[in-house]
C-alpha cells in the first residue's frame, strides 16, 4: 500500500512540475511578445506599398475595434506617403463580406482614392495574408509596410522575414479590454509558428 502511495505521490509531483513549467514557459513567451511589440524597429515610411492584415468584421458591416485601429494606422501611413494599399482577409463566419472588401470600402469612405486600394479576399491566416498580397504587388514594389495590431506585428514580421520580404512594420494599439485575450491567443500562435518549422502543418 505504501508503495502505491509513493508512486502516486511521484506522479502528482511530476504533473504539478509539468504544470508549473508550462506556466513559466507561457509567461516567458508573453514577456518576449510584449518586448517585441514595444520595440518594433525602425519605421521610415519610405516603402512602395502597404499591406494591412485583416480582422473581424461585424455582421452589420462595421469593422471591429481592432480592425478599425489597423485601418486608421494604414490611412495615416498613406497620407504621409501615398502608395498602394492592399487590404487582406477572406470572409469569415457571420461576416457580410470578405474582410479585404470591407477594409477597402472603409478607406474609400475616408477619402483614399479607389485606384490606390486593392482587396485580397482569400487569405485565412497571416502567412496567406502576406503571400497572397505579395502576389498582387507590382514588380516595382521592392519594400513594403505591414500594418496589423501591435501584439500581432512581431509574428507577422517573423513570417515576412521567412518569406524573404524587405518590410517595415506598424502596430496599431490593442484596446485594454482585449489585451489578455489577444495576447493569450498570440502565445499559442507563436507555439504553432515554431511547431510548423519542425512539422509542416496548416
C-alpha positions as a printed NumPy array, in Angstrom:
array([[  0.   ,   0.   ,   0.   ],
       [  2.784,   2.394,   0.936],
       [  4.481,   1.639,  -2.396],
       [  1.342,   2.625,  -4.311],
       [  1.065,   5.826,  -2.297],
       [  4.69 ,   6.619,  -3.073],
       [  4.18 ,   6.107,  -6.803],
       [  1.02 ,   8.19 ,  -6.772],
       [  2.837,  10.969,  -4.952],
       [  5.593,  10.913,  -7.591],
       [  3.023,  11.081, -10.391],
       [  1.25 ,  14.022,  -8.754],
       [  4.55 ,  15.831,  -8.214],
       [  5.54 ,  15.198, -11.844],
       [  2.199,  16.541, -13.099],
       [  2.475,  19.613, -10.874],
       [  6.049,  20.131, -12.072],
       [  4.959,  19.988, -15.706],
       [  2.105,  22.409, -14.994],
       [  4.476,  24.856, -13.328],
       [  6.93 ,  24.515, -16.211],
       [  4.129,  25.188, -18.674],
       [  3.037,  28.291, -16.767],
       [  6.642,  29.513, -16.601],
       [  7.107,  28.993, -20.356],
       [  3.83 ,  30.809, -21.021],
       [  4.892,  33.894, -19.084],
       [  8.354,  33.87 , -20.649],
       [  6.721,  33.802, -24.091],
       [  4.297,  36.542, -23.084],
       [  7.169,  38.711, -21.893],
       [  9.052,  38.147, -25.138],
       [  5.99 ,  39.11 , -27.205],
       [  5.457,  42.241, -25.135],
       [  9.103,  43.236, -25.555],
       [  8.977,  42.718, -29.32 ],
       [  5.735,  44.626, -29.761],
       [  7.096,  47.594, -27.799],
       [ 10.362,  47.55 , -29.783],
       [  9.112,  47.179, -33.366],
       [ 12.194,  48.577, -35.071],
       [ 12.609,  51.492, -37.426],
       [  9.644,  52.638, -39.489],
       [ 10.708,  55.175, -42.112],
       [  7.503,  55.068, -44.139],
       [  9.696,  55.053, -47.231],
       [  8.16 ,  51.936, -48.781],
       [  6.462,  51.065, -52.057],
       [  3.221,  49.583, -50.728],
       [  1.179,  48.983, -47.595],
       [ -0.249,  45.589, -46.643],
       [ -2.963,  45.679, -43.968],
       [ -3.801,  42.382, -42.277],
       [ -7.464,  41.653, -41.678],
       [ -9.524,  41.076, -38.545],
       [-13.161,  40.622, -37.659],
       [-15.95 ,  42.497, -39.443],
       [-19.294,  42.525, -37.603],
       [-22.497,  41.144, -39.119],
       [-23.812,  44.69 , -39.628],
       [-20.771,  45.559, -41.747],
       [-18.928,  47.61 , -39.125],
       [-15.242,  46.936, -38.617],
       [-14.335,  45.53 , -35.227],
       [-12.484,  47.981, -32.95 ],
       [ -9.137,  46.247, -33.514],
       [ -9.57 ,  46.273, -37.285],
       [-10.616,  49.914, -37.312],
       [ -7.442,  50.806, -35.405],
       [ -5.411,  48.978, -38.06 ],
       [ -7.205,  50.909, -40.771],
       [ -6.587,  54.237, -39.03 ],
       [ -2.875,  53.378, -38.943],
       [ -2.977,  52.473, -42.647],
       [ -4.716,  55.71 , -43.564],
       [ -2.21 ,  57.745, -41.547],
       [  0.73 ,  55.988, -43.203],
       [ -0.83 ,  56.52 , -46.63 ],
       [ -1.345,  60.239, -46.031],
       [  2.302,  60.585, -45.01 ],
       [  3.432,  58.808, -48.166],
       [  0.704,  57.956, -50.725],
       [  1.228,  54.469, -52.146],
       [ -0.693,  51.315, -52.982],
       [ -2.641,  49.713, -50.116],
       [ -3.572,  46.027, -50.151],
       [ -6.283,  45.017, -47.658],
       [ -6.212,  41.333, -46.72 ],
       [ -8.781,  38.892, -45.449],
       [-11.352,  36.329, -46.53 ],
       [-14.987,  36.212, -45.437],
       [-15.421,  34.597, -42.057],
       [-18.432,  33.183, -40.266],
       [-21.152,  35.835, -39.745],
       [-19.212,  38.376, -41.792],
       [-21.337,  40.039, -44.507],
       [-18.449,  40.338, -46.972],
       [-14.752,  39.454, -47.242],
       [-12.663,  41.424, -44.77 ],
       [-10.488,  42.777, -47.577],
       [-13.502,  44.304, -49.332],
       [-14.883,  45.814, -46.114],
       [-11.48 ,  47.322, -45.352],
       [-11.228,  48.733, -48.872],
       [-14.668,  50.337, -48.589],
       [-13.69 ,  51.903, -45.248],
       [-10.636,  53.547, -46.817],
       [-12.632,  54.821, -49.775],
       [-15.179,  56.37 , -47.378],
       [-12.274,  58.074, -45.588],
       [-11.098,  59.687, -48.817],
       [ -8.348,  57.372, -50.053],
       [ -8.58 ,  57.182, -53.878],
       [-10.216,  53.973, -55.075],
       [ -7.452,  53.244, -57.558],
       [ -4.883,  53.197, -54.723],
       [ -6.538,  50.296, -52.871],
       [ -6.688,  46.598, -53.687],
       [ -8.599,  43.897, -51.803],
       [ -7.214,  40.402, -51.24 ],
       [-10.168,  38.185, -50.319],
       [ -8.902,  34.608, -49.993],
       [ -6.43 ,  34.533, -47.089],
       [ -7.359,  32.994, -43.74 ],
       [ -4.131,  33.311, -41.779],
       [ -1.121,  35.592, -41.529],
       [  1.068,  33.614, -43.922],
       [ -1.671,  33.586, -46.551],
       [ -2.287,  37.312, -45.961],
       [  1.276,  38.13 , -46.882],
       [  1.752,  35.515, -49.582],
       [ -1.397,  36.484, -51.494],
       [ -0.8  ,  40.21 , -51.072],
       [  2.777,  39.974, -52.346],
       [  1.494,  38.237, -55.484],
       [ -0.703,  41.279, -56.136],
       [  2.121,  43.79 , -55.831],
       [  3.537,  45.419, -58.96 ],
       [  7.034,  44.324, -59.921],
       [  8.354,  47.764, -58.975],
       [  7.376,  47.278, -55.307],
       [ 10.568,  46.288, -53.51 ],
       [  9.811,  47.267, -49.921],
       [  6.532,  47.064, -48.027],
       [  4.942,  48.305, -44.831],
       [  2.984,  45.686, -42.884],
       [  0.214,  47.016, -40.657],
       [ -1.545,  44.965, -38.001],
       [ -2.233,  45.102, -34.256],
       [  0.821,  45.619, -32.054],
       [  0.574,  42.187, -30.366],
       [  0.388,  40.516, -33.813],
       [  3.131,  42.53 , -35.514],
       [  6.191,  40.585, -34.233],
       [  4.868,  37.303, -35.64 ],
       [  3.803,  38.946, -38.9  ],
       [  7.307,  40.38 , -39.283],
       [  8.862,  36.985, -38.49 ],
       [  6.765,  35.4  , -41.247],
       [  7.736,  38.21 , -43.623],
       [ 11.421,  37.526, -42.892],
       [ 10.849,  33.819, -43.505],
       [  9.436,  34.771, -46.913],
       [ 12.46 ,  36.937, -47.689],
       [ 10.471,  40.177, -47.763],
       [ 12.019,  43.593, -47.238],
       [  9.485,  45.021, -44.816],
       [  8.813,  47.57 , -42.116],
       [  6.028,  47.191, -39.583],
       [  3.456,  49.427, -37.922],
       [  1.489,  48.115, -34.956],
       [ -1.845,  49.67 , -34.061],
       [ -2.707,  49.723, -30.333],
       [ -4.65 ,  46.961, -28.63 ],
       [ -7.684,  48.074, -26.658],
       [ -7.122,  47.338, -22.935],
       [-10.256,  45.207, -22.634],
       [ -8.925,  42.835, -25.312],
       [ -5.311,  42.749, -24.113],
       [ -5.413,  39.482, -22.125],
       [ -7.428,  37.512, -24.689],
       [ -5.385,  38.656, -27.678],
       [ -2.021,  38.091, -26.015],
       [ -3.073,  34.646, -24.764],
       [ -4.033,  33.682, -28.312],
       [ -0.791,  35.126, -29.647],
       [  1.312,  32.99 , -27.304],
       [ -0.459,  29.925, -28.704],
       [  0.025,  31.218, -32.259],
       [  3.769,  31.54 , -31.668],
       [  3.783,  27.937, -30.463],
       [  2.17 ,  26.892, -33.744],
       [  4.655,  29.059, -35.676],
       [  7.641,  27.25 , -34.17 ],
       [  5.95 ,  23.858, -34.456],
       [  5.468,  24.395, -38.195],
       [  9.223,  24.802, -38.545],
       [  9.582,  21.209, -37.308],
       [  6.349,  19.607, -38.522],
       [  4.621,  21.179, -41.565],
       [  1.006,  21.862, -40.557],
       [ -1.771,  24.141, -41.748]])
